[in-house]
Short mmCIF file of C-alpha atoms in Angstrom, two decimals:
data_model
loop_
_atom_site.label_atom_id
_atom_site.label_comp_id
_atom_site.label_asym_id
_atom_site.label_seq_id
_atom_site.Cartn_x
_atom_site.Cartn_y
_atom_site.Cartn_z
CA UNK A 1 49.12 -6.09 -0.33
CA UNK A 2 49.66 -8.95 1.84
CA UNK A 3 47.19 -9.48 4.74
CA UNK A 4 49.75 -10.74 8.14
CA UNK A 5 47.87 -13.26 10.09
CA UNK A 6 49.65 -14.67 12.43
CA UNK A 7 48.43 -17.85 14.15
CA UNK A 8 48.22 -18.55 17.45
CA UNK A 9 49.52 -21.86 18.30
CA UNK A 10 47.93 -23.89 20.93
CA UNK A 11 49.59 -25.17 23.75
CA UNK A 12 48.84 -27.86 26.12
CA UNK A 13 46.31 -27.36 29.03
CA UNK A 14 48.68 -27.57 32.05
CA UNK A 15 51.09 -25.17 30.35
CA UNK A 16 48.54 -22.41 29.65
CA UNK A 17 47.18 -23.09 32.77
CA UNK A 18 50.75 -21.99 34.71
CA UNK A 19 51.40 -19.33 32.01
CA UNK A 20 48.31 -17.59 31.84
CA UNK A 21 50.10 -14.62 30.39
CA UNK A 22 51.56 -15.76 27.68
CA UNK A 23 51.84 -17.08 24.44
CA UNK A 24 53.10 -18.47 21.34
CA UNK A 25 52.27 -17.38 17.74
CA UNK A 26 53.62 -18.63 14.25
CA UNK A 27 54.37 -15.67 11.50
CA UNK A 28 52.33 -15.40 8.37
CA UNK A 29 51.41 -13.35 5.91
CA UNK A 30 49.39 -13.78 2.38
CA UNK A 31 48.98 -17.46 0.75
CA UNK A 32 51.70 -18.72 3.07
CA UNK A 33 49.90 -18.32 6.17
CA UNK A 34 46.56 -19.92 4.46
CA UNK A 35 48.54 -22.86 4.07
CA UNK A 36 49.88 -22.85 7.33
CA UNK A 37 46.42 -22.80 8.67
CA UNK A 38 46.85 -26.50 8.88
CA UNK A 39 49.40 -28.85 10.63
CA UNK A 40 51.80 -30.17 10.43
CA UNK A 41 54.60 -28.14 9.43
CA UNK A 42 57.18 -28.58 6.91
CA UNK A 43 60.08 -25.91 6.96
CA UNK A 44 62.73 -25.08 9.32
CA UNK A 45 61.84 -23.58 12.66
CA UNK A 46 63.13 -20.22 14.31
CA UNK A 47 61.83 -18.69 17.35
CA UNK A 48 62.12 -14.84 18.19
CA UNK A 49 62.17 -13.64 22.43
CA UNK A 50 61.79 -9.95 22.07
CA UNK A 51 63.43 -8.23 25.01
CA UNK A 52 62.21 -5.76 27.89
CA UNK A 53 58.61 -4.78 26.53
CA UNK A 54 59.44 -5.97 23.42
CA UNK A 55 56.00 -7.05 21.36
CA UNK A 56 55.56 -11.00 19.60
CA UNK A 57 55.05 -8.63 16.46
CA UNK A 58 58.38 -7.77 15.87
CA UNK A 59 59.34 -10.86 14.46
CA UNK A 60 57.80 -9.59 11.05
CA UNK A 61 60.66 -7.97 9.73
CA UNK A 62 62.91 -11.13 9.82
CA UNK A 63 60.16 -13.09 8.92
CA UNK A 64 59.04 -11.51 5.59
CA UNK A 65 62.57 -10.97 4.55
CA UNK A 66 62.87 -15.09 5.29
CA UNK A 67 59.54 -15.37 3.21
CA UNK A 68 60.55 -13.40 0.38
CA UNK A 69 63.93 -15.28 -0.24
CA UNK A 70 61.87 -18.59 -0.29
CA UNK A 71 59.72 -17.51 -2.78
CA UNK A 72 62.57 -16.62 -4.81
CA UNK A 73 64.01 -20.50 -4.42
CA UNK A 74 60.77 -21.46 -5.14
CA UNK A 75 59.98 -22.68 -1.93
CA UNK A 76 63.08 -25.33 -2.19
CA UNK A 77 63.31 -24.17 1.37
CA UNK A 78 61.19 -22.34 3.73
CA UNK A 79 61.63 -20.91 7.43
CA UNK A 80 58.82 -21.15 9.82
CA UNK A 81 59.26 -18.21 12.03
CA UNK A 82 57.72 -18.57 15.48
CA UNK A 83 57.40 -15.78 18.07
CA UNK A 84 56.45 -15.49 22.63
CA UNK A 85 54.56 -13.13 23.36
CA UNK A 86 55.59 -12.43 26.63
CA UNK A 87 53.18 -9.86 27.27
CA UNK A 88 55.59 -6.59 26.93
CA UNK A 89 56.60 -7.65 30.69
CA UNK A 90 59.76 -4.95 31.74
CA UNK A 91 62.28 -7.65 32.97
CA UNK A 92 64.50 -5.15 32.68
CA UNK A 93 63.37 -3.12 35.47
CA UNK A 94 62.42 -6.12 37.37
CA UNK A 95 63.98 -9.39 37.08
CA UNK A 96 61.16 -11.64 38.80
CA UNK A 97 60.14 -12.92 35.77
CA UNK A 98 62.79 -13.55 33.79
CA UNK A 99 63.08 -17.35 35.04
CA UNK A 100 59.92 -17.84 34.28
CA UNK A 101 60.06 -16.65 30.90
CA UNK A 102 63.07 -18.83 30.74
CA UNK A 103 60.95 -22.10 31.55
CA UNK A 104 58.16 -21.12 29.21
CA UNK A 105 60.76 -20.95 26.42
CA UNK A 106 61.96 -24.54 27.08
CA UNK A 107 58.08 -25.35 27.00
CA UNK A 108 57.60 -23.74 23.30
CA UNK A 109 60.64 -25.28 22.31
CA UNK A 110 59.25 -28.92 22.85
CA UNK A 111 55.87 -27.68 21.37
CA UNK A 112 57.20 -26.36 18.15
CA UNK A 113 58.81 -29.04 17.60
CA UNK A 114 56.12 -31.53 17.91
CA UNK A 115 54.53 -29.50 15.24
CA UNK A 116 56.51 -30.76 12.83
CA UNK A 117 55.67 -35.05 13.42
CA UNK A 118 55.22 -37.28 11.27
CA UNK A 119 57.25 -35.23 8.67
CA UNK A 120 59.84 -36.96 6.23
CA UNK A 121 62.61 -33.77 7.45
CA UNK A 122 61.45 -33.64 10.45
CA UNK A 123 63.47 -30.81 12.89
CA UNK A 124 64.74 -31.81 15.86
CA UNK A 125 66.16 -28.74 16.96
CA UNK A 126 64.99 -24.48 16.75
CA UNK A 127 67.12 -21.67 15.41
CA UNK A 128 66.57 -18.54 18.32
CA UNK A 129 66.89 -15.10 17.39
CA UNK A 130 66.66 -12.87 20.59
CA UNK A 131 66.53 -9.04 21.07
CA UNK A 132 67.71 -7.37 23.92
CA UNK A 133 66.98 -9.44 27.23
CA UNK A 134 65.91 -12.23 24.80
CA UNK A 135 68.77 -13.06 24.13
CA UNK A 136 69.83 -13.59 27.55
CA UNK A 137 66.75 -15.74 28.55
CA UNK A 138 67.99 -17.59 25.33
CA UNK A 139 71.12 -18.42 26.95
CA UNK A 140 69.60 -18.93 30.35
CA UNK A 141 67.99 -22.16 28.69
CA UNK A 142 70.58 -24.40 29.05
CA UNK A 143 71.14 -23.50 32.82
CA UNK A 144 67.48 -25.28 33.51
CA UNK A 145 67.75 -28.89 35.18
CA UNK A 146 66.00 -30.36 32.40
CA UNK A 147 66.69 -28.51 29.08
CA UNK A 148 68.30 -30.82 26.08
CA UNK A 149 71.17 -28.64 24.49
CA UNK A 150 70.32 -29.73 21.31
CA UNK A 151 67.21 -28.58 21.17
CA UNK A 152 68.71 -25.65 19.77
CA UNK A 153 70.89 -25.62 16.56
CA UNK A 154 71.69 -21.57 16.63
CA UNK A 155 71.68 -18.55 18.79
CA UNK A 156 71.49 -15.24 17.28
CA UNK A 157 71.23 -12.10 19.95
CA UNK A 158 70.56 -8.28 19.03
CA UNK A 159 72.26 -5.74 21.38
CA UNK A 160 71.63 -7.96 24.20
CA UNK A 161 73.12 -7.15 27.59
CA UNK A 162 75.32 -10.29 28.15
CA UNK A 163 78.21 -9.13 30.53
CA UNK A 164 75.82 -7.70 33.10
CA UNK A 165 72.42 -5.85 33.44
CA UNK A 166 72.12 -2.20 32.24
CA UNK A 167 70.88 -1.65 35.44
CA UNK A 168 70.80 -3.65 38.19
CA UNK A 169 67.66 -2.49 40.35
CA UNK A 170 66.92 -5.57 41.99
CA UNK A 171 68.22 -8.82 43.16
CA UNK A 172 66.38 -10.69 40.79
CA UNK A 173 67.96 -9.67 37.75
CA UNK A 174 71.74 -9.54 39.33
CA UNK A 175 71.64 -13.33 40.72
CA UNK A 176 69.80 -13.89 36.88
CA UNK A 177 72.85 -12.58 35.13
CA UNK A 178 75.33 -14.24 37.41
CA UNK A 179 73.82 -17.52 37.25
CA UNK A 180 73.96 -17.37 33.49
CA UNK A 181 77.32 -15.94 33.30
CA UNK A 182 78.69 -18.43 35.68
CA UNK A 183 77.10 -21.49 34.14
CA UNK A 184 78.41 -20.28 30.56
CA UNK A 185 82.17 -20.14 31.77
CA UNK A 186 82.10 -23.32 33.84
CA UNK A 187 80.87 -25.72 31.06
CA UNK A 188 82.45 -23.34 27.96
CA UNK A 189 84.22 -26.94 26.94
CA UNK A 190 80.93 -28.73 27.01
CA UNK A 191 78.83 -26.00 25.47
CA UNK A 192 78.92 -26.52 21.57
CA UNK A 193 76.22 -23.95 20.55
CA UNK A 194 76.83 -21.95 17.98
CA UNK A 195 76.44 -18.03 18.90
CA UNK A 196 76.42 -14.79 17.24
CA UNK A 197 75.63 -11.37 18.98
CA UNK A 198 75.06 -8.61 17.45
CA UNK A 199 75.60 -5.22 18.65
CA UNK A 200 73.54 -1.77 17.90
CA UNK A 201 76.62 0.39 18.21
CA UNK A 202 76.69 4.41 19.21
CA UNK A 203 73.24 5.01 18.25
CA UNK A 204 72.53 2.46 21.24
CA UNK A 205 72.29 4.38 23.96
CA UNK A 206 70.07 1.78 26.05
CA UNK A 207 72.23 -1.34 25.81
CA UNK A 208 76.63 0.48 25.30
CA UNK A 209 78.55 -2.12 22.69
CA UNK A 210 80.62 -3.37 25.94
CA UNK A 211 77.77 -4.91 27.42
CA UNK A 212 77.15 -7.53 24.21
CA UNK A 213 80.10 -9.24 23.93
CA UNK A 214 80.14 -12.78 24.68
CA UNK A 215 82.90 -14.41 27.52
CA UNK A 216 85.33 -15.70 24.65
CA UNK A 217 86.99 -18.28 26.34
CA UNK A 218 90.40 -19.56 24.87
CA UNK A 219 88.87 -23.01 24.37
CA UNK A 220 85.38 -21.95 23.42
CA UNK A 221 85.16 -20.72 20.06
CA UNK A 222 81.78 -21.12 18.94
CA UNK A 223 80.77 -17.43 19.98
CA UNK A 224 81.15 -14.74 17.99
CA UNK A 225 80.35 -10.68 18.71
CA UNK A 226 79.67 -8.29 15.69
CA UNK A 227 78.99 -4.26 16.16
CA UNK A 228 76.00 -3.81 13.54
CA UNK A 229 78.68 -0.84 12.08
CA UNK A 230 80.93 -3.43 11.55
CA UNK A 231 78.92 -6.03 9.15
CA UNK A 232 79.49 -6.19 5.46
CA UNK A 233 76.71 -4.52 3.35
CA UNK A 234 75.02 -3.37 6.29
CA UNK A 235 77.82 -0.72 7.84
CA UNK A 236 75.10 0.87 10.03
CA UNK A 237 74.67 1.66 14.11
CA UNK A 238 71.29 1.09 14.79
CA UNK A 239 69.57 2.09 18.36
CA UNK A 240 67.99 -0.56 20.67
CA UNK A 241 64.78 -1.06 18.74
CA UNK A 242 65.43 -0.73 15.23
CA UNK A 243 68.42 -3.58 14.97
CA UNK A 244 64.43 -5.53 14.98
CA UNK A 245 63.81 -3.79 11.32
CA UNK A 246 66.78 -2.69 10.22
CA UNK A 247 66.64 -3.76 6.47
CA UNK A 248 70.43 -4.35 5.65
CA UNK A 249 70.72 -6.61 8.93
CA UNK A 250 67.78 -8.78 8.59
CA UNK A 251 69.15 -9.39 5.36
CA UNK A 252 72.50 -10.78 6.12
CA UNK A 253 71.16 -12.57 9.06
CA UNK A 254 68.47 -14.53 6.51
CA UNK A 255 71.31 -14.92 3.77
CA UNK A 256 73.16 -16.74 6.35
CA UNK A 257 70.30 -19.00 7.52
CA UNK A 258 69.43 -20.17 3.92
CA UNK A 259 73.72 -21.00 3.52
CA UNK A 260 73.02 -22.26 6.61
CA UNK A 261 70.60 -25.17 5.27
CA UNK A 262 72.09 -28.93 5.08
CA UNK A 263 70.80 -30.20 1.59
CA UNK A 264 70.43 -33.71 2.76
CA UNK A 265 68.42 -32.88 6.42
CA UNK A 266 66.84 -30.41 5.35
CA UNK A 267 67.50 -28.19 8.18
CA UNK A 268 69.99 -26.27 9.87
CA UNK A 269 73.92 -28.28 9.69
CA UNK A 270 74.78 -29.95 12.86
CA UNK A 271 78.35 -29.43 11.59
CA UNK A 272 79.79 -26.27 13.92
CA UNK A 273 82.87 -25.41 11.57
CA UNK A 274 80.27 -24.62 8.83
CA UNK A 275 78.15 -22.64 11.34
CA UNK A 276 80.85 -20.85 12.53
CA UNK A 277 82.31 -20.63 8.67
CA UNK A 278 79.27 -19.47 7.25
CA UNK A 279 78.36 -16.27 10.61
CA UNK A 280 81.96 -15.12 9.64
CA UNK A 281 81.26 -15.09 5.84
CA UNK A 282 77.91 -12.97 6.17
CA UNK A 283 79.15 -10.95 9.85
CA UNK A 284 82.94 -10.23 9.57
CA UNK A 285 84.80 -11.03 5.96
CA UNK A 286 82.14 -11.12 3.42
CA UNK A 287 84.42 -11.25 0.10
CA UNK A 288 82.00 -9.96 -2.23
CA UNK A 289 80.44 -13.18 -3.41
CA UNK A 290 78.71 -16.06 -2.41
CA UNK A 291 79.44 -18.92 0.28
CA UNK A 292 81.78 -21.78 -0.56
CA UNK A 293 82.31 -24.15 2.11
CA UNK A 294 85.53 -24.97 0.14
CA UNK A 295 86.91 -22.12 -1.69
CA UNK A 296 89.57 -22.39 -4.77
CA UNK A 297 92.26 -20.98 -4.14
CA UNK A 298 91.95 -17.96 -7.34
CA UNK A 299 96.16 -17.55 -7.73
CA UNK A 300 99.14 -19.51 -5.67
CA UNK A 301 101.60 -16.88 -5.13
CA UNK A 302 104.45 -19.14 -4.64
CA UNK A 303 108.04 -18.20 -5.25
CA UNK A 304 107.84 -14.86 -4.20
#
């Protein structure tokens, strides 16, 4: 049996001083997670938001699947999975704190990263998986003055609410959503961040398929939207909370972060046609076999 311990990371004075309520934990379980009892770190780092009263803990699906695939490589690779805990707040009943989430994000971002120092493949960027209104405070990031978009190397949403708010009690959340929304369309050409979401589909009934889809703009490319029905060898709807744990999903999404993995850095490509090339391998053709970023062609039919 594997004992989970995961470790609360410690963040600078002033930060938990203006966040009192929340904070940031790296996943672990068994002998991984006694070596990770001291830093610095040396794999590849991905951050989880869960959504409206979402829990930190729910990263432990994704992150033993990611675990489990290492040890079968031998540890050639490795994921560091890092999780907010953002105190099962309901932003989605009341949008007041969803900027501030948004600004502790950026915060754990730059922390996470300086985790890693020192090290020969050092990451300069974070993979983000977000659930539900995770996934929009995800995107939110790059509307703050400050943020660095490439600080982050991947977005991956599950049955997030991108088009607009399942319900819109408050002004808080509606000027949230349309400052996001807005920001996304007016930059689309300058926005090169790779972005999958990922739909529950009719078992949903908290967050309807319509609402995930991401503004595909003729000239912006990089996003891509997936119903979880829809995505080879997992061809399941899953409702709001279990696209977390469902098996067959967390699956696909780690087999495409390890084809994900540039040999040389070490870490996630900064190329975007492989990013998108390898999300549409795993989420939309899948041919039965494994990821070639140049196929051979198996027979020219010419002539015909």
């Amino acid at each position: 049996v594997q004992v989970l311990r995961s470790k609360k990371i410690e963040l600078p004075k002033k930060l938990a001083k203006r966040y009192p309520a929340y904070e940031l934990y790296l996943y672990g379980e068994g002998s991984y997670a006694e070596e990770h009892k001291v830093l610095p770190l040396t794999g590849i780092p991905v951050l989880f938001l869960p959504g409206n009263a979402g829990s930190y803990k729910q990263v432990r699906s994704v992150g033993s699947i990611a675990l489990r695939k290492a040890e079968d490589i031998d540890f050639k690779y490795h994921f560091d999975f890092f999780s907010v805990n953002f105190n099962e707040e309901l932003v989605a009943l009341y949008g007041g704190s969803l900027q501030k989430q948004t600004k502790f994000v950026h915060e754990c971002i730059k922390t996470i990263l300086k985790l890693y120092k020192g090290q020969e493949f050092a990451p300069k960027s974070v993979a983000i998986i977000g659930h539900s209104m995770g996934g929009l405070v995800a995107r939110a990031l790059l509307t703050l003055k400050n943020f660095k978009q490439d600080l982050i190397n991947l977005l991956v949403t599950q049955a997030t609410p991108h088009v607009a708010p399942v319900m819109p009690l408050d002004r808080f959340i509606t000027d949230f959503y349309m400052t996001v929304n807005n920001y996304w369309i007016l930059n689309a050409r300058q926005i090169n961040l790779t972005t999958l979401s990922v739909a529950g589909g009719f078992r949903d009934y908290q967050v309807r398929s319509g609402l995930t889809f991401l503004p595909k703009l003729s000239h912006h490319t990089s996003a891509l939207s997936v119903v979880s029905s829809a995505v080879p060898k997992t061809w399941v709807s899953t409702d709001h909370l279990s696209i977390v744990w469902c098996k067959q999903l967390q699956l696909t999404t780690i087999r495409a972060f390890f084809d994900l993995i540039d040999a040389d850095t070490k870490q996630i490509t900064q190329n975007p046609k492989k990013k998108l090339s390898v999300l549409n391998h795993h989420f939309i053709r899948h041919p039965a076999k494994h990821f070639e970023e140049n196929p051979s062609i198996i027979s020219d039919l010419t002539g015909i």
